[in-house]
Short mmCIF file of C-alpha atoms and ligand atoms in Angstrom, two decimals:
data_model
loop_
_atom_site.label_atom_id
_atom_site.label_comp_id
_atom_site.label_asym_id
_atom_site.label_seq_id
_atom_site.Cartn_x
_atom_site.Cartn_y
_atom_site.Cartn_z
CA UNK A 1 0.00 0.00 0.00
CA UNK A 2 1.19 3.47 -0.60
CA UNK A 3 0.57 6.67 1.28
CA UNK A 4 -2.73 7.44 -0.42
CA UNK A 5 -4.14 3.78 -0.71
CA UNK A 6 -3.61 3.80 3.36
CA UNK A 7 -5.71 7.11 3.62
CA UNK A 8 -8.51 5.71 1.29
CA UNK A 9 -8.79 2.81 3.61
CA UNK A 10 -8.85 4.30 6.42
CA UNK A 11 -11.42 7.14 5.09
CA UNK A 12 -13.17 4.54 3.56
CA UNK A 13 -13.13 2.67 6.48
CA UNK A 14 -15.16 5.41 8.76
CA UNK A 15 -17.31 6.82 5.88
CA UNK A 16 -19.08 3.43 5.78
CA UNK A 17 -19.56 3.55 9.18
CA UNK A 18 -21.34 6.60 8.84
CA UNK A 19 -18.91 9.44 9.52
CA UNK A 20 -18.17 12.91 7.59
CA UNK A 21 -15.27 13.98 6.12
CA UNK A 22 -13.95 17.05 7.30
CA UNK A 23 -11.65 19.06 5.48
CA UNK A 24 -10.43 22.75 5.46
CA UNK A 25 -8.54 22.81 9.31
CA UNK A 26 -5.36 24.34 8.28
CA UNK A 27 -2.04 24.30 10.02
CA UNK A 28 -2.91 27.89 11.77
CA UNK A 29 -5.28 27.77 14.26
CA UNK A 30 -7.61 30.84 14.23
CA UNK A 31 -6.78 34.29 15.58
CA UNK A 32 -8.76 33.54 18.68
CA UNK A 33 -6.37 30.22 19.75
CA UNK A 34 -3.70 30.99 21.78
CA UNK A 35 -2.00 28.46 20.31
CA UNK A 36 0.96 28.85 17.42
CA UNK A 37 0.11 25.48 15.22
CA UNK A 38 -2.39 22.73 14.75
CA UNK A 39 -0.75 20.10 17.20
CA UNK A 40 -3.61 17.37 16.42
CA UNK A 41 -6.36 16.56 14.77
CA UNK A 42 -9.12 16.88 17.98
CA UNK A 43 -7.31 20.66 18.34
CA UNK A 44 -9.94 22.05 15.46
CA UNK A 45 -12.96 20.60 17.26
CA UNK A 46 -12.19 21.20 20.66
CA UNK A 47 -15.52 23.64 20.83
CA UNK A 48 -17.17 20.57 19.68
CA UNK A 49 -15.77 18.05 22.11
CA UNK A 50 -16.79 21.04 25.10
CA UNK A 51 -20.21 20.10 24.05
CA UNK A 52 -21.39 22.30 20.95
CA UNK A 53 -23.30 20.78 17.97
CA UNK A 54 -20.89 20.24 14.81
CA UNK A 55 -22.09 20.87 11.65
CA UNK A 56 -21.91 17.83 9.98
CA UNK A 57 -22.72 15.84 12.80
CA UNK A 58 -21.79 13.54 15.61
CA UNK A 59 -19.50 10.65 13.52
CA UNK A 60 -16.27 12.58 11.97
CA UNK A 61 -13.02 11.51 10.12
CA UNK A 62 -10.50 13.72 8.58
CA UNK A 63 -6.58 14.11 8.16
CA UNK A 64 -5.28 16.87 9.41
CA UNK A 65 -1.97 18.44 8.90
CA UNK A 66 -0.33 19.04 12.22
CA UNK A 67 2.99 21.04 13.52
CA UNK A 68 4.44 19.64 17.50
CA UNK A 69 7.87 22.41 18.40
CA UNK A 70 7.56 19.91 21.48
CA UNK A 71 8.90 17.10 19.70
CA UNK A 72 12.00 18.97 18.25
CA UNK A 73 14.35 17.77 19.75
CA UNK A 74 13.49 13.90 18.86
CA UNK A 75 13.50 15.02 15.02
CA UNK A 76 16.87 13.27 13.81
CA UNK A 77 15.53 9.73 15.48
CA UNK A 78 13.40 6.87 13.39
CA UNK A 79 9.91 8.23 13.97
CA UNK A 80 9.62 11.66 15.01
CA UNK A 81 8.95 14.57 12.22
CA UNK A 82 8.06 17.97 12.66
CA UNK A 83 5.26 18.44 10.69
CA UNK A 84 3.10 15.43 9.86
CA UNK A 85 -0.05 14.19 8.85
CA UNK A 86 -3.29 12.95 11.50
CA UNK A 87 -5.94 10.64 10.42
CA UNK A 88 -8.48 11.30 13.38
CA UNK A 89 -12.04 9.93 13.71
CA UNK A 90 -14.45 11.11 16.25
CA UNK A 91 -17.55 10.47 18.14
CA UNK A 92 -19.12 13.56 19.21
CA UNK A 93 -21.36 11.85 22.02
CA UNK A 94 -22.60 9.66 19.65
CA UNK A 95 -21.30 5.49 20.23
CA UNK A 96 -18.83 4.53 23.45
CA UNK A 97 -15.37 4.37 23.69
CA UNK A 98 -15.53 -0.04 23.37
CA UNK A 99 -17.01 0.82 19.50
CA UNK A 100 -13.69 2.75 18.99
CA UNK A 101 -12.05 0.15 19.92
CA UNK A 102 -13.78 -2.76 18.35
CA UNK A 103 -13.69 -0.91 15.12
CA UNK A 104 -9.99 0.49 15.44
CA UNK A 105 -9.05 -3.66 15.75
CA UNK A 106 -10.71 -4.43 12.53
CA UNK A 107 -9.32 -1.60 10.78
CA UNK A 108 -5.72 -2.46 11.72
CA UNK A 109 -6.32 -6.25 11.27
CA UNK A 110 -8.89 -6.40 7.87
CA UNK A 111 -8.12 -3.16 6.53
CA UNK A 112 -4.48 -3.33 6.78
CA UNK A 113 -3.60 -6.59 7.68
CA UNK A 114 -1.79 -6.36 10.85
CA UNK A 115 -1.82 -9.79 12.69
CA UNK A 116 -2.76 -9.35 16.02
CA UNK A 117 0.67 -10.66 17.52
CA UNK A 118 1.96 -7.53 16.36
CA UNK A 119 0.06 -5.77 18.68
CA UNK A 120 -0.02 -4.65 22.27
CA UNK A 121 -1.87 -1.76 23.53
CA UNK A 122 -1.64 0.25 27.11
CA UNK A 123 -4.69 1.82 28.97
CA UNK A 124 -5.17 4.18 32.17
CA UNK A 125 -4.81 2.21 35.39
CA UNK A 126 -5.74 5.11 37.23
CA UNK A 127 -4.43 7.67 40.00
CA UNK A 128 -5.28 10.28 42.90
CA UNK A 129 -8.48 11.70 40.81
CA UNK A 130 -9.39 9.04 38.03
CA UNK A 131 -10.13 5.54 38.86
CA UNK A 132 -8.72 2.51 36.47
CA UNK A 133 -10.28 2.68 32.94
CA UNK A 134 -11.72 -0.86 33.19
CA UNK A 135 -13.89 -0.67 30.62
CA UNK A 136 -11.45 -0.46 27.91
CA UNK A 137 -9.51 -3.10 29.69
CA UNK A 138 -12.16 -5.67 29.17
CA UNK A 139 -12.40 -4.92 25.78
CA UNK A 140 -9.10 -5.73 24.63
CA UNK A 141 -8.91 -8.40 26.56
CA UNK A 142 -12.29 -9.94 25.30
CA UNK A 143 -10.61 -8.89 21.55
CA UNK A 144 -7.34 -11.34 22.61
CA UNK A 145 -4.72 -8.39 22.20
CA UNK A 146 -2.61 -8.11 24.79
CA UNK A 147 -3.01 -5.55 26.58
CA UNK A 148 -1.15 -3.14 29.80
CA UNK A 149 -2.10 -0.79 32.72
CA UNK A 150 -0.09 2.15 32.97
CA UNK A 151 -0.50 5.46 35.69
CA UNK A 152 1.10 8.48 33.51
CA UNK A 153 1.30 7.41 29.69
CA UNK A 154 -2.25 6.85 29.32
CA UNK A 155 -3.97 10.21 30.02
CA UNK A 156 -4.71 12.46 27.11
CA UNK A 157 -5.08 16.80 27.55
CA UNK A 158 -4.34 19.22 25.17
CA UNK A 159 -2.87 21.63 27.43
CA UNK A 160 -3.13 22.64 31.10
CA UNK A 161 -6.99 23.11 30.49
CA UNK A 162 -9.62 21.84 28.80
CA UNK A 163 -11.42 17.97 27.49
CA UNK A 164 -9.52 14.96 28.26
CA UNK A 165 -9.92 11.91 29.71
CA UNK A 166 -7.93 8.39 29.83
CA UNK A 167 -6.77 6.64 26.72
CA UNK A 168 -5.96 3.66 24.63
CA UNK A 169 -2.59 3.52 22.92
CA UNK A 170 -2.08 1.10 20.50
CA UNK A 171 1.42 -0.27 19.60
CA UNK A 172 3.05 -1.99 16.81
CA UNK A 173 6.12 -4.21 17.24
CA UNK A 174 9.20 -3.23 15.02
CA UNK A 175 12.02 -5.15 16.12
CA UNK A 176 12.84 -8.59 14.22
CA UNK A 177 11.82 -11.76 15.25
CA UNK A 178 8.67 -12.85 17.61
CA UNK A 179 7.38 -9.86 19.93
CA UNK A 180 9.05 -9.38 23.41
CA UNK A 181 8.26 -7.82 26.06
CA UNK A 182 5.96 -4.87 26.30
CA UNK A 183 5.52 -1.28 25.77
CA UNK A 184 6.93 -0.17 28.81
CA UNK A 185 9.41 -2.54 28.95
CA UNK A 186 10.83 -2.81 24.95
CA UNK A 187 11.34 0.66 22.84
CA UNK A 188 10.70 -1.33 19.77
CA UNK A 189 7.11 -1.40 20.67
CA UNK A 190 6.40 1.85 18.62
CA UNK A 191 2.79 3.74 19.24
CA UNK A 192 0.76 4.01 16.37
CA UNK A 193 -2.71 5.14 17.02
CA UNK A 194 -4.58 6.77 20.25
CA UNK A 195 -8.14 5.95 21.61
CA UNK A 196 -9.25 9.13 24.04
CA UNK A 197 -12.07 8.55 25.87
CA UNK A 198 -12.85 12.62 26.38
CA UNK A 199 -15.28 12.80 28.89
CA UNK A 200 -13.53 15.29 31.21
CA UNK A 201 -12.71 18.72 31.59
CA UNK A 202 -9.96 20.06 33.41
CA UNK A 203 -10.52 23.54 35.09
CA UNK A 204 -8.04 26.50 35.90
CA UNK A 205 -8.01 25.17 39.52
CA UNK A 206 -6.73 21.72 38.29
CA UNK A 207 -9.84 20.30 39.31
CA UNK A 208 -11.89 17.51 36.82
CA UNK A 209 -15.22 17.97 35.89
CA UNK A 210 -17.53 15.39 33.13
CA UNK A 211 -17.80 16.83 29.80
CA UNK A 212 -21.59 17.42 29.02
CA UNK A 213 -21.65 14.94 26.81
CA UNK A 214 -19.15 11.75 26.74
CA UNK A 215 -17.22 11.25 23.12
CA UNK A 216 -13.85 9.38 21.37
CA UNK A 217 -11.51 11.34 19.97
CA UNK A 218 -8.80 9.28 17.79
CA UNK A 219 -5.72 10.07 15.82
CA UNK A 220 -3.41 8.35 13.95
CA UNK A 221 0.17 9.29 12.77
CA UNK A 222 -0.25 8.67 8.65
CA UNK A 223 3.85 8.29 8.35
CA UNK A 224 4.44 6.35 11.02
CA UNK A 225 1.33 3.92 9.96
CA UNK A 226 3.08 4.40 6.54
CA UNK A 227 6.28 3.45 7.61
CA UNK A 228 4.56 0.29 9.71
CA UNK A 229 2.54 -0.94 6.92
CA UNK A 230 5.51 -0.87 4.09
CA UNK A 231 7.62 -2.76 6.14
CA UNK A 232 10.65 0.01 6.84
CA UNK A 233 12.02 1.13 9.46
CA UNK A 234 11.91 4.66 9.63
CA UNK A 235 9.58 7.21 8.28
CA UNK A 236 12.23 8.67 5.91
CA UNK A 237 12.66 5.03 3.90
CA UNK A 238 8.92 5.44 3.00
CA UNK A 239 7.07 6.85 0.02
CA UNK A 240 5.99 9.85 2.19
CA UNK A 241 9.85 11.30 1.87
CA UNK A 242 10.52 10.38 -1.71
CA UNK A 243 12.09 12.00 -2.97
CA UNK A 244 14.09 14.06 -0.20
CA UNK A 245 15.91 11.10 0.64
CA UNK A 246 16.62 10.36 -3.02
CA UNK A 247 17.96 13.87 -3.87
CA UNK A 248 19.46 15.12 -0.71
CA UNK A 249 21.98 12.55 -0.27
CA UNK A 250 23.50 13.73 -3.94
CA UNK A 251 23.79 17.22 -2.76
CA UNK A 252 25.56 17.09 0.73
CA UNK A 253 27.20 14.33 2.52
CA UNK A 254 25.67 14.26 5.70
CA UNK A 255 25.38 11.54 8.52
CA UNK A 256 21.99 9.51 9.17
CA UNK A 257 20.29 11.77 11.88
CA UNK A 258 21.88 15.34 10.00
CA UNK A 259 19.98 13.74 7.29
CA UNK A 260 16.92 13.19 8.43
CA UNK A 261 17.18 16.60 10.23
CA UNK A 262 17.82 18.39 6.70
CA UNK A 263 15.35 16.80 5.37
CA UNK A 264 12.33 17.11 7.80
CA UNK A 265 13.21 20.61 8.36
CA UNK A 266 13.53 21.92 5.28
CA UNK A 267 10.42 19.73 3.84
CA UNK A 268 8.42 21.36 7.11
CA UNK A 269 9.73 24.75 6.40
CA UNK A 270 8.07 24.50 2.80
CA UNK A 271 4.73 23.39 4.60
CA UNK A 272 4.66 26.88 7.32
CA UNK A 273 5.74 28.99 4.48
CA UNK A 274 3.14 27.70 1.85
CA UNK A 275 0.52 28.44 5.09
CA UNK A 276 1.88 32.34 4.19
CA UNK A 277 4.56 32.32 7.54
CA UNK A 278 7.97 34.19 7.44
CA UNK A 279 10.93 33.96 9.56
CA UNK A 280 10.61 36.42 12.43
CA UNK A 281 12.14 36.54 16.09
CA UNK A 282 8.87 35.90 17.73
CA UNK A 283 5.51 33.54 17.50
CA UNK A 284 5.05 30.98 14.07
CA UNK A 285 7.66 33.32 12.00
CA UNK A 286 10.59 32.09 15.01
CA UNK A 287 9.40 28.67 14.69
CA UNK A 288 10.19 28.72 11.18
CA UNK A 289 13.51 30.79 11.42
CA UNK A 290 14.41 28.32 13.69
CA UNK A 291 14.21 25.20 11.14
CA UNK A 292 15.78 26.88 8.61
CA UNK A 293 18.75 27.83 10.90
CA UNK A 294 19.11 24.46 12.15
CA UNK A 295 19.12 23.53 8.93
CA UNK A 296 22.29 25.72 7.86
CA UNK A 297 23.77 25.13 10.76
CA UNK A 298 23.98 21.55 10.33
CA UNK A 299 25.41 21.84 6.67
CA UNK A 300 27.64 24.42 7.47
CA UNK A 301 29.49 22.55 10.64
CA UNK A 302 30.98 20.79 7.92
CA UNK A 303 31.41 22.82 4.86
CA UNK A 304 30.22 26.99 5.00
CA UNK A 305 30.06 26.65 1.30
CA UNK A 306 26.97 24.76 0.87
CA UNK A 307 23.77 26.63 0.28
CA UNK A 308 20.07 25.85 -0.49
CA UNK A 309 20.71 27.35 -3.55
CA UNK A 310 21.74 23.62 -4.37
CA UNK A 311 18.16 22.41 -3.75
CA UNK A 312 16.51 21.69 -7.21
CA UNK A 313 12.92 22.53 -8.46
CA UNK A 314 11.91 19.14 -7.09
CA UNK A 315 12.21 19.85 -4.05
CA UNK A 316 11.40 23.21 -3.11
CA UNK A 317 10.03 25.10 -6.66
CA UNK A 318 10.46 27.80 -8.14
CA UNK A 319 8.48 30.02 -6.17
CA UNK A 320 7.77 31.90 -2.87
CA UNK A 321 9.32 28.81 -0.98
CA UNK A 322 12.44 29.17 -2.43
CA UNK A 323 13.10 32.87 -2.03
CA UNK A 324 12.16 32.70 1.59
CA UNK A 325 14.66 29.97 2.28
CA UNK A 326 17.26 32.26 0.46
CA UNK A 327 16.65 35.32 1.98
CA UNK A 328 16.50 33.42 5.25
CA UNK A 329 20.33 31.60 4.81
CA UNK A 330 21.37 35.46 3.77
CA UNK A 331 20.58 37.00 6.84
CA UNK A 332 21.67 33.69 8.82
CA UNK A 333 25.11 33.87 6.78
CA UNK A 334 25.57 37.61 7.55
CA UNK A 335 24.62 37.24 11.65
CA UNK A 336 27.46 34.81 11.33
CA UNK A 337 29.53 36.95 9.76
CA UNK A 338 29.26 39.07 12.36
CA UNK A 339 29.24 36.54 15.27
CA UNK A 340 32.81 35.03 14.34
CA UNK A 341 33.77 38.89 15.08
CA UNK A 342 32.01 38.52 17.91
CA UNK A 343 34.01 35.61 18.90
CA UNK A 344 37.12 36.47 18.08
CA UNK A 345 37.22 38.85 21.36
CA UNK A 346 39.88 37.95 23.64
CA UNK A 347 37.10 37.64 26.47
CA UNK A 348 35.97 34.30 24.20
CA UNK A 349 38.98 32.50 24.57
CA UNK A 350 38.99 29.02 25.98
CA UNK A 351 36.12 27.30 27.30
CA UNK A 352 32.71 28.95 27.45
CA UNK A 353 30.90 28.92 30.60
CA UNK A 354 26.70 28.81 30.57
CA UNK A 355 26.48 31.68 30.92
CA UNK A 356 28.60 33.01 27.54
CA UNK A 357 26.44 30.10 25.61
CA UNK A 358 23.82 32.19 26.80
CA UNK A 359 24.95 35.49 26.27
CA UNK A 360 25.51 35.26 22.36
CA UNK A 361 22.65 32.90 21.91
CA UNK A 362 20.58 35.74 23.32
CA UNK A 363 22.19 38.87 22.04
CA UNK A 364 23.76 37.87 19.10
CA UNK A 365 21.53 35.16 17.75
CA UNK A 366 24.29 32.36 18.18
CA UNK A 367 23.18 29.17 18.22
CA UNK A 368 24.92 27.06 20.39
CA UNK A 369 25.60 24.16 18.18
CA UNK A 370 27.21 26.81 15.63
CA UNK A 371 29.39 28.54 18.61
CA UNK A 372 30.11 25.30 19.98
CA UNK A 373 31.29 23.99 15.89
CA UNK A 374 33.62 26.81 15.69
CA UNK A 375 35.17 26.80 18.79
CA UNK A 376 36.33 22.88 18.25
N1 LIG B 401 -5.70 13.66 20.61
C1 LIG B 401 -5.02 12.40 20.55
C2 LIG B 401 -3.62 12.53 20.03
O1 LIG B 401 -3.27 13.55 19.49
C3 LIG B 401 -5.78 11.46 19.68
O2 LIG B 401 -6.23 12.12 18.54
O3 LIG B 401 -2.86 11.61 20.16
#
């Protein structure tokens, strides 16, 4: 299956169980949100899951591009990307959490053909405010996949406030050979899709109280599920990043995880920019100057000759995209200019202390990783 024959099944999948497809959510939340990016596919219809009436109706099922800065840092690893796809289904107080369930089984296992010894999924076993989420306990077990309480991993919020409520997380084993071990206990159990029961709502005062109406908010990673279903290992040996991995490889010679950085970044940078972002020092334009940076700063460790003037029409076109990336390694290229003068100072000798690292990250713009480059 390719990328788009796994979204027609799963679309499929829901739309003959009776839900709409919703379409439209776009990377930027509305003015109104506080927050900078869509982190997930429920974030949209969070008015909805508080209780008011969507417009198309109770059963819903979209894919919906998403941005995390929270998972940064992982970027560079097997799984993690920047910006990436969600396919979410929901029930807006329509059928229970044990439907999701049932029907999230038969997806994986008829739809997609994932035997069930592949499988091993972890619910809420409760804490100080939420008893054990039994329920969905039963009904894995009575479905024969194995199955795991845990106290932290298994509660979903999307911030500080709001709906949320316990959840199903359903893993995939990647490693080779028969299945060991479990979630908790074996990394190579990798998550691939999310159950929420949302049926709470947290308050300002921390406290919990039940949503006005009870519903099942789901979401899926589409490259991980990608990467799953076509047998690789990461998400960068799947269809999803030909042909970055094809092309980028010929330009620079870069390690694995600079690799996947490169190409994540810049292929995410092309994504905020085509939503009509620019590189600024504050809010969505930072978060962008700040992949694009990385970026440069990874190729130039190496080599301060490479530019993304190398990157070909195939990759990043011939239009807006491209001159904002440009501009972007211009100003980057001068600041560094003008941060090796900075360095040169005699009080930048020999070992930097925090607090320096600090000091011409904040005032100068240095990233660390480029002072700490040029100092070796
Ligand atoms: N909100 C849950 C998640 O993002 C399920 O959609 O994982």
């Amino acid at each position: 299956m390719n990328t788009d024959d796994i979204v027609r099944t799963f679309l499929d999948f829901y739309r003959e169980r009776g839900h709409e497809l919703i379409t439209g959510s776009s990377l930027l939340p509305p003015p109104s949100d506080p927050v900078l990016f869509t982190t997930s596919g429920m974030h949209p219809l969070t008015p909805y899951l508080l209780g008011r009436p969507h417009p198309q109706g109770r059963r819903l099922v979209n894919v919906q591009r998403c941005l995390r800065t929270t998972d940064l840092d992982e970027v560079g690893d097997l799984t993690h990307l920047t910006v990436f796809d969600m396919l979410g289904s929901w029930s807006l107080g329509d059928y229970d959490h044990p439907q999701s369930l049932r029907w999230g089984y038969e997806l994986l296992r008829d739809g997609f053909g994932i035997p069930r010894e592949k499988l091993y999924v972890t619910v809420f076993g409760g804490d100080e405010q939420v008893g054990p989420d039994l329920e969905s306990l039963d009904t894995w077990r009575e479905l024969g996949v194995p199955v795991e309480s845990t106290r932290d991993e298994n509660w979903w919020s999307n911030g500080p406030v709001g709906p949320c409520g316990p959840d199903s997380e359903i893993f995939y084993w990647t490693g080779d050979g028969s299945p060991e071990g479990s979630p908790t206990s074996d990394s190579r159990w990798v998550e691939i899709w999310n159950h929420v029961h949302m049926r709470l709502e947290r308050g300002e005062d921390g406290g919990l109280v039940p949503l006005p109406q009870v519903s099942v908010d789901t979401g899926m990673g589409l490259e991980r599920l990608v990467a799953v279903l076509q047998g690789r290992r990461s998400v960068y040996e799947t269809d999803v990043f030909e042909p970055w991995v094809r092309i980028v490889p010929t330009l620079w010679v870069l390690g694995e995880r600079d690799m996947r950085i490169v190409c994540d970044h810049l292929r995410s940078s092309i994504f905020v920019i085509g939503e009509g972002v620019r590189p600024a020092n504050t809010g969505r334009g930072y978060v962008l100057r700040r992949l694009i940076r990385r970026v440069l700063t990874v190729l130039w460790r190496d080599d301060d000759s490479r530019t993304l003037s190398d990157l070909p029409v195939e990759l990043v076109g011939t239009g807006t995209e491209r001159e904002v990336l440009f501009d972007e390694e211009r100003r980057f290229g001068q600041l560094l200019e003008r941060g090796r003068r900075v360095l040169s100072r005699s009080e930048f000798r020999g070992p930097l202390s925090e607090e320096d690292y600090h000091y011409l990250h904040d005032t100068h713009g240095l990233p660390r990783e480029w002072v700490a480059g040029l100092l070796r």
